[in-house]
Amino acid sequence: MSTETVNGGLPIHIAAKLLGHLDLNTTQAYLAVYPEGVIRHYRQFVDQRRTHRPSEEYR
């Protein structure tokens, strides 16, 4: 979840605070570069799974 949040645009310094990291370098490990096709495929998979599960399971 942290990787998705940081890659989704949450500023790294805010993520560091939320995760309790004292060193920003620790948080930078959550940054990852993925090819667009992988990201698109992952999002399609998640969307499909959500259609088959009760909405109460998602916040």
Short mmCIF file of C-alpha atoms in Angstrom, two decimals:
data_model
loop_
_atom_site.label_atom_id
_atom_site.label_comp_id
_atom_site.label_asym_id
_atom_site.label_seq_id
_atom_site.Cartn_x
_atom_site.Cartn_y
_atom_site.Cartn_z
CA MET A 1 0.00 0.00 0.00
CA SER A 2 2.84 2.40 0.76
CA THR A 3 4.37 1.89 -2.66
CA GLU A 4 1.06 2.64 -4.37
CA THR A 5 0.55 5.74 -2.27
CA VAL A 6 3.98 7.19 -2.95
CA ASN A 7 3.88 6.27 -6.64
CA GLY A 8 0.36 7.72 -6.77
CA GLY A 9 1.65 11.16 -5.90
CA LEU A 10 1.84 11.49 -2.12
CA PRO A 11 4.87 13.67 -1.38
CA ILE A 12 7.73 11.56 -0.09
CA HIS A 13 8.24 13.64 3.05
CA ILE A 14 4.59 13.16 4.06
CA ALA A 15 4.82 9.42 3.45
CA ALA A 16 7.96 9.32 5.61
CA LYS A 17 6.08 10.94 8.50
CA LEU A 18 3.07 8.65 8.12
CA LEU A 19 5.30 5.57 8.07
CA GLY A 20 7.37 6.76 11.02
CA HIS A 21 10.63 6.88 9.08
CA LEU A 22 13.33 9.09 10.54
CA ASP A 23 15.43 8.96 7.39
CA LEU A 24 13.96 9.99 4.05
CA ASN A 25 16.20 7.44 2.32
CA THR A 26 14.19 4.68 3.98
CA THR A 27 11.00 6.00 2.41
CA GLN A 28 12.62 6.37 -1.00
CA ALA A 29 12.82 2.58 -1.15
CA TYR A 30 9.05 2.65 -1.75
CA LEU A 31 9.52 4.55 -4.98
CA ALA A 32 9.51 2.32 -7.99
CA VAL A 33 9.31 2.85 -11.71
CA TYR A 34 6.96 0.54 -13.55
CA PRO A 35 6.23 0.38 -17.27
CA GLU A 36 2.81 1.86 -18.10
CA GLY A 37 1.58 -1.51 -19.37
CA VAL A 38 2.24 -3.17 -16.01
CA ILE A 39 0.45 -0.40 -14.15
CA ARG A 40 -2.53 -0.53 -16.53
CA HIS A 41 -2.78 -4.32 -16.26
CA TYR A 42 -2.61 -4.18 -12.46
CA ARG A 43 -5.34 -1.55 -12.25
CA GLN A 44 -7.59 -3.54 -14.58
CA PHE A 45 -7.07 -6.63 -12.42
CA VAL A 46 -7.94 -4.75 -9.22
CA ASP A 47 -11.02 -3.19 -10.80
CA GLN A 48 -12.20 -6.62 -11.97
CA ARG A 49 -11.64 -8.14 -8.52
CA ARG A 50 -13.60 -5.35 -6.88
CA THR A 51 -16.64 -6.11 -9.02
CA HIS A 52 -16.71 -9.63 -7.55
CA ARG A 53 -16.27 -8.69 -3.88
CA PRO A 54 -18.59 -6.86 -1.49
CA SER A 55 -18.04 -3.11 -1.46
CA GLU A 56 -17.87 -3.20 2.37
CA GLU A 57 -14.39 -4.71 2.03
CA TYR A 58 -13.04 -1.52 0.47
CA ARG A 59 -12.57 1.77 2.25
#
